[in-house]
Amino acid sequence: MSEKTIKIPLYFGQIKIIQVKDLKSIEKKYGLHSLHGMEACCFRDHKKNGYSTYVIAFESECNARQIAHEALHEVALIYEDRGIKLDIENDEPQCYLLGWIVGECHKYLKIDNSRL
């Protein structure tokens, strides 16, 4: 398992990017329901002190589609926790956050875009 934790600018909390051979280890570590058949997942991991960690995990080598897919879920979780409504008529703030998450994933993860 390899992971990187980064502070989220403006929205507080942190994002943890994880890449593992098999998501079963994530399921076990965080006490999640079955991730059988999934290649990636994301979820919140709130701390007792109120600090939020947003976990985004991928199996083996992931691809750009998986990163974009999970990153958008993370944006929704962050916005929901901050009480911010997603606004389809003014989506620049969530687009910037989405771009930041995708960029951080691309800096860190082993990516195989031959599976697009």
mmCIF file with all atom_site columns, C-alpha atoms in Angstrom:
data_model
loop_
_atom_site.group_PDB
_atom_site.id
_atom_site.type_symbol
_atom_site.label_atom_id
_atom_site.label_alt_id
_atom_site.label_comp_id
_atom_site.label_asym_id
_atom_site.label_entity_id
_atom_site.label_seq_id
_atom_site.pdbx_PDB_ins_code
_atom_site.Cartn_x
_atom_site.Cartn_y
_atom_site.Cartn_z
_atom_site.occupancy
_atom_site.B_iso_or_equiv
_atom_site.pdbx_formal_charge
_atom_site.auth_seq_id
_atom_site.auth_comp_id
_atom_site.auth_asym_id
_atom_site.auth_atom_id
_atom_site.pdbx_PDB_model_num
ATOM 1   C CA . MET A 1 1   ? 0.000   0.000  0.000   1.00 0.00 ? 1   MET A CA 1
ATOM 2   C CA . SER A 1 2   ? 1.225   3.462  -0.807  1.00 0.00 ? 2   SER A CA 1
ATOM 3   C CA . GLU A 1 3   ? -0.497  6.651  0.260   1.00 0.00 ? 3   GLU A CA 1
ATOM 4   C CA . LYS A 1 4   ? -0.106  10.402 0.306   1.00 0.00 ? 4   LYS A CA 1
ATOM 5   C CA . THR A 1 5   ? -2.001  12.874 2.487   1.00 0.00 ? 5   THR A CA 1
ATOM 6   C CA . ILE A 1 6   ? -2.417  16.497 1.390   1.00 0.00 ? 6   ILE A CA 1
ATOM 7   C CA . LYS A 1 7   ? -4.160  19.462 3.035   1.00 0.00 ? 7   LYS A CA 1
ATOM 8   C CA . ILE A 1 8   ? -7.137  20.700 1.025   1.00 0.00 ? 8   ILE A CA 1
ATOM 9   C CA . PRO A 1 9   ? -6.791  24.408 0.201   1.00 0.00 ? 9   PRO A CA 1
ATOM 10  C CA . LEU A 1 10  ? -9.715  26.699 1.113   1.00 0.00 ? 10  LEU A CA 1
ATOM 11  C CA . TYR A 1 11  ? -12.085 23.902 2.165   1.00 0.00 ? 11  TYR A CA 1
ATOM 12  C CA . PHE A 1 12  ? -9.999  22.594 5.086   1.00 0.00 ? 12  PHE A CA 1
ATOM 13  C CA . GLY A 1 13  ? -9.495  18.953 5.911   1.00 0.00 ? 13  GLY A CA 1
ATOM 14  C CA . GLN A 1 14  ? -7.210  16.699 3.972   1.00 0.00 ? 14  GLN A CA 1
ATOM 15  C CA . ILE A 1 15  ? -7.331  14.260 1.115   1.00 0.00 ? 15  ILE A CA 1
ATOM 16  C CA . LYS A 1 16  ? -5.615  10.899 1.336   1.00 0.00 ? 16  LYS A CA 1
ATOM 17  C CA . ILE A 1 17  ? -4.723  9.271  -1.982  1.00 0.00 ? 17  ILE A CA 1
ATOM 18  C CA . ILE A 1 18  ? -4.122  5.533  -1.696  1.00 0.00 ? 18  ILE A CA 1
ATOM 19  C CA . GLN A 1 19  ? -3.031  2.951  -4.232  1.00 0.00 ? 19  GLN A CA 1
ATOM 20  C CA . VAL A 1 20  ? -3.182  -0.735 -3.279  1.00 0.00 ? 20  VAL A CA 1
ATOM 21  C CA . LYS A 1 21  ? -2.986  -4.082 -4.987  1.00 0.00 ? 21  LYS A CA 1
ATOM 22  C CA . ASP A 1 22  ? -6.466  -5.017 -3.783  1.00 0.00 ? 22  ASP A CA 1
ATOM 23  C CA . LEU A 1 23  ? -9.180  -2.854 -2.190  1.00 0.00 ? 23  LEU A CA 1
ATOM 24  C CA . LYS A 1 24  ? -9.822  -5.586 0.396   1.00 0.00 ? 24  LYS A CA 1
ATOM 25  C CA . SER A 1 25  ? -7.066  -4.000 2.484   1.00 0.00 ? 25  SER A CA 1
ATOM 26  C CA . ILE A 1 26  ? -8.935  -0.659 2.412   1.00 0.00 ? 26  ILE A CA 1
ATOM 27  C CA . GLU A 1 27  ? -12.165 -2.421 3.306   1.00 0.00 ? 27  GLU A CA 1
ATOM 28  C CA . LYS A 1 28  ? -10.479 -4.024 6.315   1.00 0.00 ? 28  LYS A CA 1
ATOM 29  C CA . LYS A 1 29  ? -8.499  -0.950 7.458   1.00 0.00 ? 29  LYS A CA 1
ATOM 30  C CA . TYR A 1 30  ? -11.505 1.416  7.421   1.00 0.00 ? 30  TYR A CA 1
ATOM 31  C CA . GLY A 1 31  ? -14.281 -1.073 8.268   1.00 0.00 ? 31  GLY A CA 1
ATOM 32  C CA . LEU A 1 32  ? -16.135 -0.555 4.990   1.00 0.00 ? 32  LEU A CA 1
ATOM 33  C CA . HIS A 1 33  ? -18.822 -2.714 3.450   1.00 0.00 ? 33  HIS A CA 1
ATOM 34  C CA . SER A 1 34  ? -17.802 -4.995 0.625   1.00 0.00 ? 34  SER A CA 1
ATOM 35  C CA . LEU A 1 35  ? -15.752 -3.376 -2.129  1.00 0.00 ? 35  LEU A CA 1
ATOM 36  C CA . HIS A 1 36  ? -15.822 -6.618 -4.135  1.00 0.00 ? 36  HIS A CA 1
ATOM 37  C CA . GLY A 1 37  ? -15.646 -5.952 -7.858  1.00 0.00 ? 37  GLY A CA 1
ATOM 38  C CA . MET A 1 38  ? -14.640 -2.309 -7.438  1.00 0.00 ? 38  MET A CA 1
ATOM 39  C CA . GLU A 1 39  ? -11.361 -0.889 -8.752  1.00 0.00 ? 39  GLU A CA 1
ATOM 40  C CA . ALA A 1 40  ? -11.598 2.417  -6.897  1.00 0.00 ? 40  ALA A CA 1
ATOM 41  C CA . CYS A 1 41  ? -13.562 4.051  -4.096  1.00 0.00 ? 41  CYS A CA 1
ATOM 42  C CA . CYS A 1 42  ? -13.822 7.210  -2.063  1.00 0.00 ? 42  CYS A CA 1
ATOM 43  C CA . PHE A 1 43  ? -15.252 8.008  1.335   1.00 0.00 ? 43  PHE A CA 1
ATOM 44  C CA . ARG A 1 44  ? -14.974 10.295 4.359   1.00 0.00 ? 44  ARG A CA 1
ATOM 45  C CA . ASP A 1 45  ? -13.005 9.476  7.469   1.00 0.00 ? 45  ASP A CA 1
ATOM 46  C CA . HIS A 1 46  ? -14.072 12.043 10.086  1.00 0.00 ? 46  HIS A CA 1
ATOM 47  C CA . LYS A 1 47  ? -11.901 12.357 13.164  1.00 0.00 ? 47  LYS A CA 1
ATOM 48  C CA . LYS A 1 48  ? -13.235 12.813 16.701  1.00 0.00 ? 48  LYS A CA 1
ATOM 49  C CA . ASN A 1 49  ? -11.774 16.330 16.781  1.00 0.00 ? 49  ASN A CA 1
ATOM 50  C CA . GLY A 1 50  ? -13.956 17.303 13.787  1.00 0.00 ? 50  GLY A CA 1
ATOM 51  C CA . TYR A 1 51  ? -11.131 17.201 11.250  1.00 0.00 ? 51  TYR A CA 1
ATOM 52  C CA . SER A 1 52  ? -12.100 15.524 7.981   1.00 0.00 ? 52  SER A CA 1
ATOM 53  C CA . THR A 1 53  ? -10.037 13.225 5.827   1.00 0.00 ? 53  THR A CA 1
ATOM 54  C CA . TYR A 1 54  ? -11.377 12.383 2.387   1.00 0.00 ? 54  TYR A CA 1
ATOM 55  C CA . VAL A 1 55  ? -9.968  9.097  1.169   1.00 0.00 ? 55  VAL A CA 1
ATOM 56  C CA . ILE A 1 56  ? -9.688  8.211  -2.496  1.00 0.00 ? 56  ILE A CA 1
ATOM 57  C CA . ALA A 1 57  ? -8.320  4.724  -3.152  1.00 0.00 ? 57  ALA A CA 1
ATOM 58  C CA . PHE A 1 58  ? -7.377  2.902  -6.336  1.00 0.00 ? 58  PHE A CA 1
ATOM 59  C CA . GLU A 1 59  ? -6.314  -0.628 -7.140  1.00 0.00 ? 59  GLU A CA 1
ATOM 60  C CA . SER A 1 60  ? -3.036  -1.228 -8.969  1.00 0.00 ? 60  SER A CA 1
ATOM 61  C CA . GLU A 1 61  ? -2.556  1.082  -11.909 1.00 0.00 ? 61  GLU A CA 1
ATOM 62  C CA . CYS A 1 62  ? -5.600  3.271  -12.440 1.00 0.00 ? 62  CYS A CA 1
ATOM 63  C CA . ASN A 1 63  ? -6.612  5.353  -15.437 1.00 0.00 ? 63  ASN A CA 1
ATOM 64  C CA . ALA A 1 64  ? -7.758  8.915  -16.083 1.00 0.00 ? 64  ALA A CA 1
ATOM 65  C CA . ARG A 1 65  ? -11.446 7.940  -16.131 1.00 0.00 ? 65  ARG A CA 1
ATOM 66  C CA . GLN A 1 66  ? -11.261 6.355  -12.690 1.00 0.00 ? 66  GLN A CA 1
ATOM 67  C CA . ILE A 1 67  ? -9.435  9.371  -11.270 1.00 0.00 ? 67  ILE A CA 1
ATOM 68  C CA . ALA A 1 68  ? -11.996 11.827 -12.671 1.00 0.00 ? 68  ALA A CA 1
ATOM 69  C CA . HIS A 1 69  ? -14.893 9.656  -11.497 1.00 0.00 ? 69  HIS A CA 1
ATOM 70  C CA . GLU A 1 70  ? -13.683 9.329  -7.903  1.00 0.00 ? 70  GLU A CA 1
ATOM 71  C CA . ALA A 1 71  ? -12.510 12.953 -7.733  1.00 0.00 ? 71  ALA A CA 1
ATOM 72  C CA . LEU A 1 72  ? -16.013 14.176 -8.596  1.00 0.00 ? 72  LEU A CA 1
ATOM 73  C CA . HIS A 1 73  ? -17.442 12.042 -5.779  1.00 0.00 ? 73  HIS A CA 1
ATOM 74  C CA . GLU A 1 74  ? -14.901 13.635 -3.420  1.00 0.00 ? 74  GLU A CA 1
ATOM 75  C CA . VAL A 1 75  ? -15.960 17.136 -4.470  1.00 0.00 ? 75  VAL A CA 1
ATOM 76  C CA . ALA A 1 76  ? -19.568 16.254 -3.654  1.00 0.00 ? 76  ALA A CA 1
ATOM 77  C CA . LEU A 1 77  ? -18.576 14.893 -0.227  1.00 0.00 ? 77  LEU A CA 1
ATOM 78  C CA . ILE A 1 78  ? -16.503 17.965 0.611   1.00 0.00 ? 78  ILE A CA 1
ATOM 79  C CA . TYR A 1 79  ? -19.284 20.316 -0.467  1.00 0.00 ? 79  TYR A CA 1
ATOM 80  C CA . GLU A 1 80  ? -21.903 18.361 1.460   1.00 0.00 ? 80  GLU A CA 1
ATOM 81  C CA . ASP A 1 81  ? -19.812 18.452 4.635   1.00 0.00 ? 81  ASP A CA 1
ATOM 82  C CA . ARG A 1 82  ? -19.213 22.181 4.282   1.00 0.00 ? 82  ARG A CA 1
ATOM 83  C CA . GLY A 1 83  ? -22.898 22.911 3.674   1.00 0.00 ? 83  GLY A CA 1
ATOM 84  C CA . ILE A 1 84  ? -22.211 24.229 0.177   1.00 0.00 ? 84  ILE A CA 1
ATOM 85  C CA . LYS A 1 85  ? -24.747 23.508 -2.538  1.00 0.00 ? 85  LYS A CA 1
ATOM 86  C CA . LEU A 1 86  ? -23.404 22.423 -5.903  1.00 0.00 ? 86  LEU A CA 1
ATOM 87  C CA . ASP A 1 87  ? -24.474 25.114 -8.354  1.00 0.00 ? 87  ASP A CA 1
ATOM 88  C CA . ILE A 1 88  ? -24.744 24.063 -12.006 1.00 0.00 ? 88  ILE A CA 1
ATOM 89  C CA . GLU A 1 89  ? -25.071 27.681 -13.106 1.00 0.00 ? 89  GLU A CA 1
ATOM 90  C CA . ASN A 1 90  ? -21.902 28.769 -11.302 1.00 0.00 ? 90  ASN A CA 1
ATOM 91  C CA . ASP A 1 91  ? -19.760 25.672 -11.150 1.00 0.00 ? 91  ASP A CA 1
ATOM 92  C CA . GLU A 1 92  ? -16.323 27.337 -11.224 1.00 0.00 ? 92  GLU A CA 1
ATOM 93  C CA . PRO A 1 93  ? -15.580 26.723 -7.514  1.00 0.00 ? 93  PRO A CA 1
ATOM 94  C CA . GLN A 1 94  ? -16.283 22.994 -7.760  1.00 0.00 ? 94  GLN A CA 1
ATOM 95  C CA . CYS A 1 95  ? -14.417 22.792 -11.080 1.00 0.00 ? 95  CYS A CA 1
ATOM 96  C CA . TYR A 1 96  ? -11.317 24.300 -9.458  1.00 0.00 ? 96  TYR A CA 1
ATOM 97  C CA . LEU A 1 97  ? -11.548 21.813 -6.572  1.00 0.00 ? 97  LEU A CA 1
ATOM 98  C CA . LEU A 1 98  ? -12.094 18.944 -9.011  1.00 0.00 ? 98  LEU A CA 1
ATOM 99  C CA . GLY A 1 99  ? -9.086  20.029 -11.059 1.00 0.00 ? 99  GLY A CA 1
ATOM 100 C CA . TRP A 1 100 ? -6.947  20.262 -7.940  1.00 0.00 ? 100 TRP A CA 1
ATOM 101 C CA . ILE A 1 101 ? -7.915  16.751 -6.779  1.00 0.00 ? 101 ILE A CA 1
ATOM 102 C CA . VAL A 1 102 ? -7.330  15.269 -10.245 1.00 0.00 ? 102 VAL A CA 1
ATOM 103 C CA . GLY A 1 103 ? -3.974  17.056 -10.468 1.00 0.00 ? 103 GLY A CA 1
ATOM 104 C CA . GLU A 1 104 ? -2.844  15.736 -7.079  1.00 0.00 ? 104 GLU A CA 1
ATOM 105 C CA . CYS A 1 105 ? -3.859  12.213 -8.097  1.00 0.00 ? 105 CYS A CA 1
ATOM 106 C CA . HIS A 1 106 ? -1.909  12.492 -11.347 1.00 0.00 ? 106 HIS A CA 1
ATOM 107 C CA . LYS A 1 107 ? 1.191   13.656 -9.458  1.00 0.00 ? 107 LYS A CA 1
ATOM 108 C CA . TYR A 1 108 ? 1.140   10.660 -7.167  1.00 0.00 ? 108 TYR A CA 1
ATOM 109 C CA . LEU A 1 109 ? -0.547  7.621  -8.741  1.00 0.00 ? 109 LEU A CA 1
ATOM 110 C CA . LYS A 1 110 ? 0.749   5.013  -11.146 1.00 0.00 ? 110 LYS A CA 1
ATOM 111 C CA . ILE A 1 111 ? -1.476  5.522  -14.159 1.00 0.00 ? 111 ILE A CA 1
ATOM 112 C CA . ASP A 1 112 ? -2.189  3.184  -17.057 1.00 0.00 ? 112 ASP A CA 1
ATOM 113 C CA . ASN A 1 113 ? -4.107  5.065  -19.715 1.00 0.00 ? 113 ASN A CA 1
ATOM 114 C CA . SER A 1 114 ? -3.935  2.149  -22.140 1.00 0.00 ? 114 SER A CA 1
ATOM 115 C CA . ARG A 1 115 ? -7.142  0.916  -20.438 1.00 0.00 ? 115 ARG A CA 1
ATOM 116 C CA . LEU A 1 116 ? -9.229  3.922  -21.503 1.00 0.00 ? 116 LEU A CA 1
#
